[in-house]
Short mmCIF file of C-alpha atoms in Angstrom, two decimals:
data_model
loop_
_atom_site.label_atom_id
_atom_site.label_comp_id
_atom_site.label_asym_id
_atom_site.label_seq_id
_atom_site.Cartn_x
_atom_site.Cartn_y
_atom_site.Cartn_z
CA MET A 1 -66.71 66.49 10.18
CA LEU A 2 -64.58 63.45 11.04
CA SER A 3 -65.98 60.34 9.40
CA VAL A 4 -66.26 56.69 10.43
CA LEU A 5 -66.85 53.78 8.08
CA ILE A 6 -67.74 50.16 8.82
CA SER A 7 -67.32 47.42 6.25
CA MET A 8 -70.35 45.16 5.95
CA SER A 9 -70.67 41.82 4.14
CA LEU A 10 -71.74 42.19 0.54
CA MET A 11 -74.21 39.34 0.63
CA ALA A 12 -75.46 37.53 3.72
CA GLY A 13 -74.27 33.95 3.89
CA THR A 14 -71.90 34.35 0.95
CA ALA A 15 -68.16 34.74 1.47
CA LEU A 16 -67.61 37.51 -1.03
CA GLY A 17 -65.52 39.70 1.24
CA ALA A 18 -66.53 42.96 2.84
CA SER A 19 -66.82 46.60 1.89
CA LEU A 20 -66.88 49.77 3.96
CA THR A 21 -70.15 51.18 5.25
CA GLN A 22 -70.66 54.63 6.70
CA VAL A 23 -71.47 54.72 10.41
CA GLN A 24 -74.30 57.14 11.07
CA ASN A 25 -75.55 58.91 14.20
CA TYR A 26 -73.07 57.70 16.75
CA ASN A 27 -73.33 60.88 18.81
CA ASN A 28 -70.22 62.69 17.65
CA ASN A 29 -69.09 65.25 15.10
CA ALA A 30 -66.81 62.56 13.66
CA THR A 31 -67.47 60.21 10.78
CA SER A 32 -66.20 56.68 10.36
CA LYS A 33 -66.48 53.54 8.30
CA ALA A 34 -66.23 49.97 9.51
CA GLN A 35 -65.69 46.49 8.15
CA MET A 36 -67.96 43.66 9.28
CA PRO A 37 -66.59 40.53 7.61
CA ASP A 38 -68.90 37.81 6.32
CA ASN A 39 -67.78 35.44 9.06
CA VAL A 40 -67.89 37.67 12.15
CA VAL A 41 -66.80 35.62 15.14
CA GLU A 42 -68.69 35.60 18.43
CA ASN A 43 -67.64 38.49 20.70
CA PRO A 44 -65.48 39.82 17.86
CA PRO A 45 -62.24 41.69 18.47
CA LEU A 46 -62.16 45.28 17.20
CA VAL A 47 -59.25 46.90 15.33
CA ILE A 48 -59.19 50.68 14.82
CA VAL A 49 -57.19 51.48 11.66
CA ILE A 50 -56.07 55.13 11.55
CA HIS A 51 -54.93 56.64 8.25
CA SER A 52 -52.00 58.90 7.45
CA CYS A 53 -52.07 62.48 6.17
CA GLN A 54 -53.50 63.06 2.69
CA SER A 55 -55.62 59.96 3.05
CA SER A 56 -59.10 58.96 4.27
CA ALA A 57 -60.94 55.95 5.63
CA GLN A 58 -61.94 54.87 2.11
CA SER A 59 -58.55 55.35 0.46
CA TYR A 60 -56.72 53.70 3.36
CA PHE A 61 -59.08 50.73 3.15
CA GLN A 62 -58.41 50.43 -0.57
CA ASN A 63 -54.63 50.78 -0.19
CA SER A 64 -53.04 47.41 -0.98
CA ALA A 65 -50.23 48.16 1.48
CA ILE A 66 -52.73 48.34 4.36
CA PRO A 67 -53.68 44.70 4.96
CA TRP A 68 -56.29 44.88 7.72
CA LYS A 69 -59.27 44.19 5.46
CA GLN A 70 -57.72 40.85 4.52
CA GLY A 71 -57.12 40.05 8.17
CA SER A 72 -60.71 40.88 9.03
CA ASP A 73 -62.10 38.73 6.23
CA LYS A 74 -59.88 35.81 7.18
CA LYS A 75 -60.25 35.89 10.97
CA GLY A 76 -63.64 37.49 11.52
CA TYR A 77 -62.76 40.54 13.59
CA ILE A 78 -64.30 43.98 13.02
CA THR A 79 -62.30 46.94 11.74
CA VAL A 80 -63.24 50.60 12.10
CA TRP A 81 -61.67 53.22 9.84
CA PRO A 82 -61.97 56.84 11.03
CA SER A 83 -61.50 59.79 8.65
CA SER A 84 -59.83 63.02 9.73
CA PRO A 85 -61.88 66.22 9.42
CA ASN A 86 -58.81 68.44 9.12
CA SER A 87 -57.35 70.17 6.10
CA GLY A 88 -54.76 67.82 4.58
CA THR A 89 -56.44 65.05 6.60
CA CYS A 90 -53.70 64.85 9.22
CA TRP A 91 -54.91 64.07 12.74
CA ASP A 92 -55.01 66.67 15.49
CA VAL A 93 -52.23 65.59 17.84
CA SER A 94 -51.27 69.15 18.77
CA SER A 95 -54.20 70.80 20.59
CA LYS A 96 -54.97 70.66 24.30
CA GLN A 97 -58.40 69.26 23.47
CA SER A 98 -57.04 66.23 21.64
CA LEU A 99 -54.19 65.71 24.12
CA THR A 100 -56.52 65.52 27.14
CA HIS A 101 -58.87 62.77 28.30
CA LEU A 102 -62.46 63.89 27.56
CA GLY A 103 -61.07 67.13 26.18
CA GLY A 104 -62.84 66.80 22.84
CA GLY A 105 -60.96 66.88 19.57
CA ASP A 106 -60.01 64.01 17.32
CA SER A 107 -58.89 61.65 20.09
CA GLN A 108 -62.25 61.75 21.84
CA ALA A 109 -64.03 61.34 18.51
CA ILE A 110 -62.16 58.08 17.91
CA ALA A 111 -62.75 56.99 21.52
CA ASN A 112 -66.47 57.49 20.91
CA MET A 113 -66.20 55.33 17.80
CA ILE A 114 -64.79 52.55 19.98
CA LEU A 115 -67.65 52.86 22.46
CA TYR A 116 -70.18 52.87 19.62
CA ALA A 117 -68.71 49.73 18.03
CA VAL A 118 -68.71 47.91 21.36
CA SER A 119 -72.34 48.86 21.93
CA GLU A 120 -73.80 48.49 18.44
CA TYR A 121 -71.66 45.72 16.93
CA LYS A 122 -71.12 43.76 20.14
CA ALA A 123 -67.35 43.95 19.83
CA ASP A 124 -65.45 42.53 22.79
CA PRO A 125 -64.45 45.52 24.99
CA GLU A 126 -61.50 43.49 26.29
CA ARG A 127 -60.11 43.00 22.78
CA VAL A 128 -59.89 46.48 21.27
CA TYR A 129 -56.73 47.25 19.30
CA VAL A 130 -55.37 50.35 17.55
CA THR A 131 -53.01 50.65 14.59
CA GLY A 132 -51.98 53.45 12.27
CA GLY A 133 -49.24 54.86 10.09
CA SER A 134 -47.51 58.24 10.19
CA SER A 135 -50.14 60.73 11.42
CA GLY A 136 -52.25 57.69 12.30
CA ALA A 137 -49.32 56.36 14.35
CA MET A 138 -49.11 59.69 16.16
CA MET A 139 -52.81 59.45 16.98
CA SER A 140 -52.32 55.84 18.11
CA ASN A 141 -49.82 57.08 20.70
CA VAL A 142 -52.18 59.86 21.77
CA LEU A 143 -55.08 57.43 22.18
CA ALA A 144 -52.90 55.12 24.29
CA ALA A 145 -52.24 58.07 26.59
CA THR A 146 -55.70 59.66 26.66
CA TYR A 147 -58.00 56.61 26.55
CA PRO A 148 -55.94 53.69 27.89
CA GLU A 149 -58.99 52.11 29.51
CA LEU A 150 -60.50 51.43 26.08
CA ILE A 151 -57.51 49.80 24.37
CA LYS A 152 -55.75 46.48 24.91
CA ALA A 153 -52.77 46.93 22.57
CA VAL A 154 -51.32 49.29 19.94
CA SER A 155 -49.17 48.59 16.87
CA LEU A 156 -48.01 51.86 15.30
CA TYR A 157 -45.88 52.56 12.25
CA SER A 158 -43.58 55.59 11.98
CA GLY A 159 -44.95 57.98 14.58
CA VAL A 160 -43.72 60.22 17.38
CA ALA A 161 -44.05 60.14 21.15
CA ALA A 162 -47.42 61.09 22.63
CA GLY A 163 -47.47 64.86 23.13
CA CYS A 164 -44.40 65.51 20.98
CA PHE A 165 -46.42 67.49 18.42
CA VAL A 166 -48.03 69.76 21.04
CA SER A 167 -48.66 73.28 19.78
CA ALA A 168 -47.34 76.14 21.90
CA SER A 169 -50.27 78.25 20.67
CA GLY A 170 -52.81 75.49 21.26
CA GLY A 171 -53.51 75.18 17.55
CA VAL A 172 -55.47 72.29 16.10
CA ASP A 173 -53.64 69.97 13.69
CA GLN A 174 -50.41 71.99 13.77
CA TRP A 175 -47.15 70.68 12.31
CA ASN A 176 -44.19 70.66 14.71
CA ASN A 177 -40.82 70.93 12.96
CA SER A 178 -38.84 70.37 16.14
CA CYS A 179 -40.58 67.10 16.83
CA SER A 180 -40.66 65.85 13.26
CA GLY A 181 -36.95 66.61 12.90
CA GLY A 182 -36.05 64.64 16.01
CA GLN A 183 -35.02 67.67 18.09
CA SER A 184 -37.76 67.21 20.72
CA ARG A 185 -35.92 65.07 23.22
CA ALA A 186 -36.55 64.44 26.90
CA THR A 187 -35.68 62.06 29.68
CA PRO A 188 -37.81 58.94 30.07
CA GLU A 189 -39.39 60.36 33.22
CA LYS A 190 -40.36 63.60 31.45
CA TRP A 191 -41.93 61.67 28.58
CA LYS A 192 -43.77 59.51 31.11
CA GLN A 193 -45.14 62.62 32.79
CA VAL A 194 -46.46 63.84 29.45
CA VAL A 195 -48.54 60.65 29.25
CA LEU A 196 -49.72 60.91 32.85
CA ASP A 197 -50.76 64.53 32.36
CA MET A 198 -53.02 63.57 29.46
CA TYR A 199 -55.23 61.60 31.85
CA PRO A 200 -54.63 62.95 35.36
CA GLY A 201 -55.36 60.49 38.14
CA TYR A 202 -55.65 57.42 35.93
CA GLU A 203 -54.10 54.35 37.59
CA GLY A 204 -55.65 51.51 35.58
CA PRO A 205 -54.18 49.18 32.97
CA ARG A 206 -52.51 50.54 29.85
CA PRO A 207 -52.29 49.09 26.34
CA LYS A 208 -49.12 47.29 25.42
CA MET A 209 -47.16 49.12 22.74
CA GLN A 210 -45.50 47.88 19.54
CA ILE A 211 -43.48 50.66 17.88
CA TRP A 212 -42.13 50.47 14.30
CA HIS A 213 -39.78 52.96 12.64
CA GLY A 214 -37.44 53.14 9.67
CA SER A 215 -33.76 54.07 9.95
CA VAL A 216 -33.87 56.49 6.99
CA ASP A 217 -37.22 58.15 7.69
CA GLY A 218 -37.00 61.63 6.18
CA THR A 219 -40.39 62.83 7.42
CA LEU A 220 -40.35 61.83 11.09
CA ALA A 221 -36.70 61.48 12.03
CA PRO A 222 -35.52 58.12 13.42
CA GLN A 223 -34.74 59.84 16.74
CA ASN A 224 -38.50 59.81 17.32
CA TYR A 225 -38.30 56.03 17.68
CA GLU A 226 -35.88 56.47 20.57
CA GLU A 227 -38.16 59.02 22.22
CA GLU A 228 -41.16 56.68 21.91
CA ILE A 229 -39.18 53.83 23.47
CA LYS A 230 -38.10 56.14 26.31
CA GLN A 231 -41.68 57.21 26.88
CA TRP A 232 -43.39 53.84 27.01
CA THR A 233 -40.66 51.95 28.86
CA ALA A 234 -40.91 54.65 31.52
CA VAL A 235 -44.71 54.40 31.62
CA PHE A 236 -44.40 50.66 32.22
CA ASN A 237 -41.49 51.14 34.63
CA VAL A 238 -39.12 48.89 32.68
CA SER A 239 -35.54 49.36 31.53
CA GLN A 240 -34.62 50.87 28.20
CA ASP A 241 -32.22 47.97 27.77
CA PRO A 242 -33.98 45.24 25.80
CA THR A 243 -34.75 41.99 27.56
CA GLU A 244 -34.45 40.30 24.16
CA SER A 245 -33.22 41.39 20.74
CA VAL A 246 -33.94 39.44 17.55
CA GLN A 247 -32.13 40.30 14.31
CA ASN A 248 -33.79 40.04 10.89
CA TYR A 249 -37.26 39.62 12.35
CA PRO A 250 -39.98 39.92 11.20
CA LYS A 251 -38.15 40.75 7.96
CA GLN A 252 -34.58 40.87 6.72
CA GLY A 253 -32.92 44.03 8.06
CA TYR A 254 -35.45 44.53 10.84
CA THR A 255 -34.45 44.30 14.50
CA THR A 256 -37.10 43.47 17.09
CA ASN A 257 -36.31 44.61 20.63
CA LYS A 258 -38.47 43.46 23.52
CA PHE A 259 -38.68 45.50 26.70
CA GLY A 260 -40.57 43.09 28.90
CA GLU A 261 -44.08 42.01 27.98
CA SER A 262 -45.63 45.40 27.27
CA VAL A 263 -43.23 47.29 24.98
CA GLN A 264 -41.73 46.12 21.70
CA GLY A 265 -39.68 48.16 19.25
CA ILE A 266 -39.10 47.16 15.64
CA TYR A 267 -36.41 49.14 13.82
CA ALA A 268 -36.28 48.72 10.05
CA GLN A 269 -32.81 49.28 8.61
CA GLY A 270 -32.83 51.14 5.29
CA VAL A 271 -36.59 51.79 5.39
CA GLY A 272 -37.99 55.28 4.98
CA HIS A 273 -41.40 56.80 5.71
CA SER A 274 -43.38 54.97 6.56
CA VAL A 275 -42.66 51.36 7.47
CA PRO A 276 -45.09 49.10 5.57
CA ALA A 277 -47.77 47.51 7.74
CA ASN A 278 -46.97 43.91 8.67
CA LEU A 279 -50.27 42.13 9.29
CA THR A 280 -48.74 38.94 10.67
CA ALA A 281 -46.56 40.68 13.27
CA SER A 282 -49.26 43.15 14.31
CA GLU A 283 -51.89 40.43 14.62
CA GLU A 284 -49.44 38.39 16.70
CA TRP A 285 -48.92 41.39 18.99
CA PHE A 286 -52.69 41.76 19.34
CA GLY A 287 -53.24 38.05 19.89
CA LEU A 288 -55.48 37.72 16.83
#
């Protein structure tokens, strides 16, 4: 069972910070936890924080390198932290079910979490954001392709292009050595078609994409950054040539490339797997 946690204030009216609370009975086989800060703003934004392999909602929340709980406490937005049901706790980004709109699988489970949070916690449906690292970054890409109508923006750290991990046998939560090693390469138009095929007929708005990757990533090869940029620039029908490039931003050794208003790539020189979450830059991308 995939789990969802929500973090609730420890004491009403007292700014003591928030802890995670299990979300129950939200009409799915998934589980999740969420964070409701003490100072929830009116019509609060919602951030979905998706963990990496060998992690969980609770451990990701407690990880000092994952700063979203501090952002929630400071700015009053809600965070939801899904937990993978799979062995090794990687996300299913390989099966047809998860790679298809309303196909079931982990992607639909997280989409249902979003709908539940909007309904039950009165989160603003126009301000729903997704972030994740490694396997969570892969799922962030998949959600952008399969449920674009639910998401305003994505900030993902060290992932692969949506559909890159597809299993030839249709297996759930299958590792893909070709993709992880950077050998799964395609033209921008082919990568775009992968996205379009995940939600056939969809012509509505799509979330803007912020893509982070390290230059010495030994788990998901740096070539995957290039494939992600190809994919999302093609989806938004913009050039792969940056409209603006900023060196040493948001940190020394990082290069931020802008491809119009909807795609941003941040390449971290000398950084491995995975790039540490940068709350300030991700919040800026989300408009928080």
